[in-house]
Coordinates of C-alpha atoms in Angstrom, one line a residue:
Chain A
M1 CA 5.2 39.8 -1.0
R2 CA 1.5 39.5 -1.5
T3 CA -0.9 41.0 0.9
G4 CA -3.2 39.0 3.1
F5 CA -6.5 37.3 2.2
E6 CA -9.5 39.6 1.8
P7 CA -12.2 38.7 4.3
T8 CA -15.6 37.9 2.8
P9 CA -19.0 37.4 4.5
R10 CA -18.3 33.7 4.4
T11 CA -14.9 34.0 6.0
T12 CA -15.9 36.5 8.7
P13 CA -16.7 34.6 12.0
T14 CA -19.9 35.5 13.8
R15 CA -18.2 35.1 17.2
Y16 CA -14.6 35.4 18.5
R17 CA -13.6 37.7 15.7
E18 CA -10.3 38.4 17.5
R19 CA -9.4 34.8 16.7
A20 CA -9.6 35.3 12.9
R21 CA -6.4 35.6 10.9
Y22 CA -6.0 36.5 7.2
D23 CA -2.3 36.9 6.8
R24 CA -0.7 34.5 4.3
E25 CA 2.1 33.4 6.7
T26 CA -0.3 32.1 9.3
V27 CA -2.5 30.4 6.7
H28 CA 0.4 28.8 4.9
Q29 CA 2.0 27.6 8.1
I30 CA -1.2 25.9 9.3
L31 CA -1.8 24.3 5.9
D32 CA 1.8 23.0 5.8
E33 CA 1.9 21.7 9.3
A34 CA -1.3 19.8 9.1
L35 CA -0.9 16.3 7.7
I36 CA -4.5 16.0 6.6
C37 CA -7.5 18.1 5.7
H38 CA -11.2 17.5 5.7
L39 CA -12.8 18.1 2.3
G40 CA -16.5 19.0 2.2
Y41 CA -18.7 19.1 -0.8
L42 CA -22.3 18.5 -1.7
G43 CA -22.7 14.9 -2.8
A44 CA -25.8 13.4 -4.5
G45 CA -27.2 12.4 -1.1
G46 CA -26.2 15.6 0.9
P47 CA -23.1 17.1 2.4
V48 CA -20.0 14.8 2.5
V49 CA -16.8 15.4 4.6
L50 CA -13.8 13.2 3.8
P51 CA -10.4 13.2 5.4
T52 CA -7.5 13.3 2.8
T53 CA -4.0 14.5 2.5
H54 CA -3.2 17.8 0.9
A55 CA -0.3 19.9 -0.3
R56 CA 0.1 23.6 -0.7
L57 CA 2.2 24.8 -3.6
G58 CA 2.4 28.5 -3.6
E59 CA -1.2 29.8 -3.5
T60 CA -2.8 26.6 -4.6
L61 CA -4.0 23.6 -2.5
Y62 CA -3.8 20.2 -4.1
L63 CA -5.8 17.1 -3.1
H64 CA -5.9 13.7 -4.8
G65 CA -8.0 10.6 -5.1
S66 CA -8.9 7.7 -7.3
T67 CA -10.4 8.9 -10.6
G68 CA -13.5 6.9 -9.5
S69 CA -13.8 8.6 -6.1
G70 CA -16.7 10.8 -5.2
P71 CA -15.0 14.2 -5.1
V72 CA -13.0 13.6 -8.3
L73 CA -16.1 12.4 -10.2
A74 CA -18.1 15.3 -8.8
A75 CA -15.4 17.8 -9.8
R76 CA -15.1 16.3 -13.3
A77 CA -18.9 16.8 -13.7
A78 CA -18.8 20.4 -12.6
P79 CA -18.0 22.6 -15.6
S80 CA -16.9 25.6 -13.5
G81 CA -15.4 23.6 -10.6
L82 CA -16.8 21.8 -7.6
P83 CA -17.8 24.1 -4.7
V84 CA -15.9 22.9 -1.8
C85 CA -14.8 23.8 1.7
V86 CA -11.5 22.4 2.8
T87 CA -10.7 22.7 6.5
V88 CA -7.5 21.9 8.3
T89 CA -7.3 21.8 12.1
L90 CA -4.4 21.5 14.5
V91 CA -5.3 20.8 18.1
D92 CA -2.8 22.4 20.5
G93 CA -4.3 21.9 23.9
L94 CA -7.3 21.4 26.2
V95 CA -8.4 24.5 27.9
L96 CA -10.0 23.9 31.3
A97 CA -11.8 26.8 32.9
R98 CA -13.5 27.1 36.3
A99 CA -16.8 27.6 34.4
A100 CA -18.2 24.8 32.2
M101 CA -19.1 27.4 29.6
H102 CA -15.5 28.6 29.2
H103 CA -13.9 25.3 28.5
S104 CA -12.3 25.3 25.1
V105 CA -9.6 23.9 22.9
N106 CA -6.4 25.6 21.8
F107 CA -6.3 25.2 18.0
R108 CA -5.2 26.6 14.7
S109 CA -7.5 26.1 11.8
V110 CA -7.8 27.2 8.2
V111 CA -10.9 27.2 6.0
V112 CA -10.5 27.4 2.3
L113 CA -13.6 28.0 0.2
G114 CA -13.8 27.9 -3.6
A115 CA -14.4 25.8 -6.7
A116 CA -12.0 22.8 -7.0
R117 CA -10.9 21.9 -10.6
V118 CA -9.6 18.7 -11.9
V119 CA -5.9 19.0 -12.9
D120 CA -5.5 17.7 -16.5
D121 CA -2.2 19.3 -17.3
E122 CA 0.4 16.5 -16.9
A123 CA 3.2 18.8 -15.6
E124 CA 0.9 20.4 -13.0
K125 CA -0.4 16.9 -12.0
L126 CA 3.1 15.6 -11.5
R127 CA 4.1 18.7 -9.5
A128 CA 1.0 18.2 -7.3
L129 CA 1.7 14.5 -6.7
A130 CA 5.3 15.3 -5.8
G131 CA 4.0 18.0 -3.5
L132 CA 1.7 15.5 -1.8
L133 CA 4.7 13.2 -1.1
D134 CA 6.9 15.9 0.1
H135 CA 4.1 17.0 2.4
L136 CA 4.2 13.6 4.1
A137 CA 8.0 13.8 4.4
A138 CA 10.1 16.6 2.9
G139 CA 12.3 15.0 0.3
R140 CA 10.3 11.9 -0.3
A141 CA 9.2 12.7 -3.9
A142 CA 12.8 12.4 -5.1
D143 CA 13.3 9.1 -3.2
C144 CA 10.7 6.7 -4.5
R145 CA 9.5 5.2 -7.7
A146 CA 7.6 7.9 -9.7
P147 CA 4.1 7.1 -10.9
N148 CA 3.9 5.4 -14.2
A149 CA 1.4 6.1 -17.0
R150 CA -1.2 3.6 -15.6
E151 CA -1.0 5.0 -12.1
L152 CA -1.2 8.5 -13.3
A153 CA -4.3 7.7 -15.3
A154 CA -5.9 6.1 -12.2
T155 CA -5.2 9.2 -10.0
G156 CA -7.2 12.4 -10.0
V157 CA -5.8 15.6 -8.7
L158 CA -7.9 18.5 -7.6
A159 CA -6.7 22.1 -7.3
L160 CA -8.2 24.8 -5.2
D161 CA -6.7 28.3 -5.4
L162 CA -6.2 30.1 -2.1
V163 CA -8.5 33.1 -2.6
E164 CA -11.3 32.9 0.0
V165 CA -9.4 31.8 3.0
S166 CA -9.4 32.4 6.7
A167 CA -7.5 31.1 9.7
K168 CA -8.7 30.9 13.3
V169 CA -6.3 30.6 16.2
R170 CA -7.0 30.2 19.9
T171 CA -4.0 30.2 22.2
G172 CA -3.2 30.6 25.9
A173 CA -5.0 30.3 29.2
P174 CA -8.7 29.9 30.0
E175 CA -10.7 33.1 30.3
D176 CA -12.9 32.8 33.4
D177 CA -15.2 35.5 34.6
P178 CA -13.7 37.3 37.6
E179 CA -16.3 36.0 40.0
D180 CA -15.4 32.4 39.2
C181 CA -11.7 32.7 39.7
A182 CA -11.8 31.7 43.4
L183 CA -13.8 28.6 42.8
P184 CA -12.1 25.4 43.9
H185 CA -11.5 24.0 40.4
W186 CA -8.2 23.5 38.7
A187 CA -7.9 25.8 35.7
G188 CA -5.3 25.8 33.0
V189 CA -4.1 24.2 29.7
V190 CA -3.1 20.7 28.9
P191 CA -0.8 21.0 25.9
L192 CA -1.2 18.5 23.1
S193 CA 1.1 17.7 20.3
V194 CA 1.6 15.1 17.6
T195 CA 4.7 13.0 18.2
A196 CA 6.5 10.7 15.7
G197 CA 7.6 7.3 17.0
A198 CA 10.6 5.3 15.8
P199 CA 10.1 4.4 12.1
V200 CA 9.1 0.8 11.6
P201 CA 10.8 -0.8 8.5
A202 CA 8.6 -2.9 6.2
G203 CA 9.0 -6.6 6.9
D204 CA 10.5 -7.1 3.4
L205 CA 12.9 -4.2 3.6
D206 CA 16.6 -5.0 3.2
P207 CA 18.0 -4.6 6.8
A208 CA 21.0 -2.8 5.4
M209 CA 18.8 0.0 4.0
P210 CA 19.6 3.1 6.0
L211 CA 16.9 5.4 7.3
P212 CA 16.6 8.4 5.0
P213 CA 17.7 11.7 6.4
Y214 CA 14.3 13.3 6.1
L215 CA 13.0 10.6 8.5
A216 CA 15.9 10.8 10.9
R217 CA 15.1 14.4 11.4
A218 CA 11.4 13.7 12.1
Chain B
M1 CA -26.0 -5.8 22.6
R2 CA -27.1 -4.0 19.4
T3 CA -25.9 -5.2 16.0
G4 CA -23.6 -3.2 13.8
F5 CA -24.6 -0.3 11.5
E6 CA -26.3 -1.3 8.3
P7 CA -24.3 -0.2 5.3
T8 CA -26.1 2.1 2.9
P9 CA -25.0 3.3 -0.6
R10 CA -23.7 6.5 1.1
T11 CA -21.6 4.5 3.6
T12 CA -20.2 1.9 1.2
P13 CA -16.8 3.1 -0.1
T14 CA -16.1 2.9 -3.8
R15 CA -12.5 1.7 -3.2
Y16 CA -10.6 -0.1 -0.4
R17 CA -13.8 -1.8 0.8
E18 CA -11.8 -4.0 3.0
R19 CA -11.0 -0.9 5.2
A20 CA -14.7 -0.3 6.0
R21 CA -16.0 -1.2 9.4
Y22 CA -19.6 -1.1 10.6
D23 CA -19.4 -2.6 14.1
R24 CA -20.4 -0.4 17.0
E25 CA -17.3 -1.1 19.1
T26 CA -15.0 0.3 16.4
V27 CA -17.2 3.3 15.7
H28 CA -17.7 4.2 19.3
Q29 CA -14.0 3.8 20.1
I30 CA -12.9 6.2 17.3
L31 CA -15.6 8.8 18.2
D32 CA -14.6 8.6 21.8
E33 CA -10.8 8.9 21.2
A34 CA -11.0 11.8 18.8
L35 CA -11.0 15.1 20.5
I36 CA -12.6 17.0 17.7
C37 CA -14.8 16.3 14.6
H38 CA -15.4 18.2 11.4
L39 CA -19.0 19.1 10.9
G40 CA -20.2 19.6 7.3
Y41 CA -23.4 21.1 6.2
L42 CA -24.8 23.2 3.3
G43 CA -24.6 26.8 4.2
A44 CA -26.2 29.7 2.3
G45 CA -23.0 30.1 0.3
G46 CA -22.2 26.5 -0.3
P47 CA -20.7 23.6 1.7
V48 CA -19.2 24.5 5.1
V49 CA -16.8 22.3 7.2
L50 CA -16.2 23.4 10.8
P51 CA -14.0 21.9 13.5
T52 CA -15.7 21.4 16.8
T53 CA -15.7 19.2 19.8
H54 CA -18.2 16.4 20.2
A55 CA -19.4 13.8 22.6
R56 CA -21.0 10.5 22.1
L57 CA -23.6 9.4 24.6
G58 CA -25.0 6.0 23.8
E59 CA -26.1 6.1 20.1
T60 CA -26.2 9.9 19.8
L61 CA -23.5 12.3 18.9
Y62 CA -23.8 15.8 20.4
L63 CA -22.2 19.0 19.2
H64 CA -22.6 22.5 20.5
G65 CA -22.1 26.1 19.5
S66 CA -23.3 29.6 20.1
T67 CA -27.1 30.0 19.5
G68 CA -26.0 32.5 16.8
S69 CA -23.5 30.2 15.1
G70 CA -24.1 29.1 11.5
P71 CA -24.9 25.4 12.1
V72 CA -27.1 26.1 15.1
L73 CA -29.1 28.7 13.2
A74 CA -29.3 26.4 10.1
A75 CA -30.5 23.5 12.3
R76 CA -33.1 25.7 14.0
A77 CA -34.4 26.7 10.5
A78 CA -34.6 23.1 9.3
P79 CA -38.0 21.6 10.4
S80 CA -36.9 18.0 9.9
G81 CA -33.3 18.5 11.0
L82 CA -30.2 19.8 9.2
P83 CA -28.6 17.4 6.8
V84 CA -25.0 17.0 8.0
C85 CA -21.9 14.9 7.7
V86 CA -19.8 14.6 10.8
T87 CA -16.4 13.1 10.2
V88 CA -13.8 12.2 12.8
T89 CA -10.2 11.2 11.9
L90 CA -7.3 9.8 13.9
V91 CA -4.0 9.8 12.2
D92 CA -1.8 6.9 13.3
G93 CA 1.1 7.0 11.0
L94 CA 2.9 7.9 7.7
V95 CA 3.1 5.0 5.3
L96 CA 6.1 5.2 3.0
A97 CA 6.1 2.7 0.1
R98 CA 8.8 2.3 -2.6
A99 CA 6.2 3.5 -5.2
A100 CA 4.9 7.0 -5.0
M101 CA 1.4 5.7 -5.7
H102 CA 1.4 3.4 -2.7
H103 CA 2.2 6.1 -0.1
S104 CA -0.6 6.4 2.4
V105 CA -1.5 7.3 5.9
N106 CA -2.6 4.9 8.7
F107 CA -5.8 6.3 10.1
R108 CA -9.1 5.5 11.7
S109 CA -12.1 7.6 10.7
V110 CA -15.8 7.6 11.2
V111 CA -18.4 9.3 9.0
V112 CA -21.8 10.0 10.5
L113 CA -24.6 11.0 8.1
G114 CA -28.0 12.3 9.1
A115 CA -30.2 15.1 10.1
A116 CA -29.0 17.1 13.2
R117 CA -31.7 18.4 15.5
V118 CA -31.5 21.2 18.0
V119 CA -31.8 19.9 21.6
D120 CA -34.5 21.9 23.4
D121 CA -35.2 19.5 26.3
E122 CA -33.3 21.0 29.2
A123 CA -32.4 17.7 30.8
E124 CA -31.0 16.3 27.5
K125 CA -29.1 19.6 26.9
L126 CA -27.5 19.5 30.3
R127 CA -26.5 15.8 29.8
A128 CA -25.0 16.7 26.4
L129 CA -23.0 19.6 27.8
A130 CA -21.7 17.4 30.6
G131 CA -20.8 14.8 28.0
L132 CA -18.8 17.4 26.1
L133 CA -16.8 18.3 29.2
D134 CA -16.2 14.7 30.1
H135 CA -15.1 14.1 26.6
L136 CA -12.3 16.7 27.1
A137 CA -11.3 15.1 30.4
A138 CA -13.3 12.3 32.0
G139 CA -14.6 13.6 35.3
R140 CA -14.5 17.3 34.5
A141 CA -18.2 17.9 34.3
A142 CA -18.5 17.2 38.0
D143 CA -15.5 19.4 38.8
C144 CA -16.4 22.9 37.4
R145 CA -19.1 25.5 37.8
A146 CA -22.2 24.3 35.9
P147 CA -23.7 26.5 33.3
N148 CA -26.2 29.1 34.6
A149 CA -29.5 30.0 32.9
R150 CA -27.9 32.8 30.8
E151 CA -25.1 30.6 29.6
L152 CA -27.5 27.8 28.8
A153 CA -29.7 30.1 26.7
A154 CA -26.6 31.3 24.8
T155 CA -25.5 27.8 23.9
G156 CA -27.1 25.6 21.2
V157 CA -26.7 21.8 21.3
L158 CA -27.2 19.7 18.2
A159 CA -27.9 15.9 18.3
L160 CA -27.2 13.5 15.6
D161 CA -28.4 9.9 16.1
L162 CA -25.9 7.2 15.0
V163 CA -27.8 5.4 12.3
E164 CA -26.1 5.9 9.0
V165 CA -22.5 5.4 10.1
S166 CA -19.3 3.8 8.8
A167 CA -15.7 3.6 10.0
K168 CA -12.6 3.3 7.8
V169 CA -9.4 1.9 9.2
R170 CA -6.0 1.5 7.6
T171 CA -3.2 -0.1 9.6
G172 CA 0.1 -1.7 9.0
A173 CA 2.9 -1.7 6.5
P174 CA 3.0 -0.3 3.0
E175 CA 1.8 -2.6 0.2
D176 CA 4.2 -2.3 -2.7
D177 CA 3.9 -4.2 -5.9
P178 CA 6.4 -7.2 -5.9
E179 CA 8.4 -5.8 -8.7
D180 CA 9.1 -2.6 -6.7
C181 CA 10.3 -4.3 -3.5
A182 CA 14.0 -4.4 -4.5
L183 CA 14.1 -0.7 -5.3
P184 CA 16.6 1.3 -3.2
H185 CA 14.0 3.3 -1.3
W186 CA 13.3 2.9 2.4
A187 CA 9.8 1.6 3.1
G188 CA 7.9 1.4 6.3
V189 CA 5.7 3.3 8.7
V190 CA 6.4 6.3 10.9
P191 CA 4.0 6.0 13.8
L192 CA 2.2 9.2 14.9
S193 CA 0.4 9.8 18.2
V194 CA -1.0 12.7 20.1
T195 CA 0.9 13.3 23.3
A196 CA -0.2 15.4 26.3
G197 CA 2.4 17.7 27.9
A198 CA 2.6 18.8 31.5
P199 CA -0.5 20.7 32.4
V200 CA 0.0 24.5 32.6
P201 CA -1.9 26.1 35.5
A202 CA -3.7 29.4 34.8
G203 CA -1.7 32.4 35.9
D204 CA -4.4 33.3 38.5
L205 CA -4.7 29.8 39.9
D206 CA -4.0 29.3 43.6
P207 CA -0.7 27.5 43.6
A208 CA -1.9 25.2 46.4
M209 CA -4.6 23.8 44.1
P210 CA -3.7 20.2 43.3
L211 CA -3.9 18.8 39.8
P212 CA -7.1 16.8 39.5
P213 CA -6.7 13.0 39.2
Y214 CA -8.3 13.0 35.8
L215 CA -5.4 15.1 34.5
A216 CA -2.7 13.4 36.4
R217 CA -3.7 10.2 34.5
A218 CA -3.5 12.0 31.1

């Protein structure tokens, strides 16, 4: 069992320090539950933030994109890796306080800082791509047509080791100042969650094809 | 009626150009529906991406934070505004194709590029803060205790004009290559949506306090 992440100046919040978490279990759980992340890097024209899917395998976060996409090209051009910030956020609720100032959102987020490297090792690349599929639906990588040589060549995979990492978590009720609590305004939390609807088969799918178990569970 | 956003090299995608949208209606709708955005800027130690709430008022996007927070300090220190990238993403579904390569996510995203300025004008600041509350729950700004002078002084508001903006939208079924369509793998879309649960009153709320109409609707 490895210990938690070591806080650094960049992963120590300036406010709400009690919301910061550095234990691996919390970090892993947030990364695994979130379907997408937001990848930030410095492009030629300034900061860029792109939504993309991710997968955590052990202590490494993998992202992918076309070999011609901005972040893959930028990482390829960066000899010691591309400085990035990958942020993942789950929104769990609206927090309504009596005071405007104390309104908030219940959330769980993870920020991963570091240098992303292009994965050239084929075995690692295949593992990462399988991880990305299993992140969408656990078990899917074994139940689809694997990438061929042409597709693999067209896909870039980025790896970011989980070293400089922090989570932030806000839960629970609003925190109004005592003098505001008698004000005639409703206060509380509206829980929010992501819900999966009934799967919609592709129009050209054989109607006899059963729903795979990993989707029936979802 | 203003025309759409003018594409620039930074807002023209390198791939899937057919997914790009520049019309204001699409952009506004995505910004308004998304509860949070991801704000990217170049911090002292490299790129930073932070989740935060936002509000669009006309053709300006407003964000806020403590006056001591990283982005507010950085914007205060940037005489011609802080170069930022604000990205908003709504995830609408998992797209499962027969081929690993064609898996995807249905999504709607907006990327706003530009220089964020600190709002010092008090009327604009109050309008922005009200907009942020109404973005959480439409009508809430008029139904809470307004910020006092001390709270206003502790809060920084950033404004980012909607000038260099693009949306990206993926909808619908997976797009497998014809030769893969007979493969024995389920293909289709799992719709995803954000659902609000029953509001949870604060423990110290007067039980006689009715749920406000703007929450009853949600």
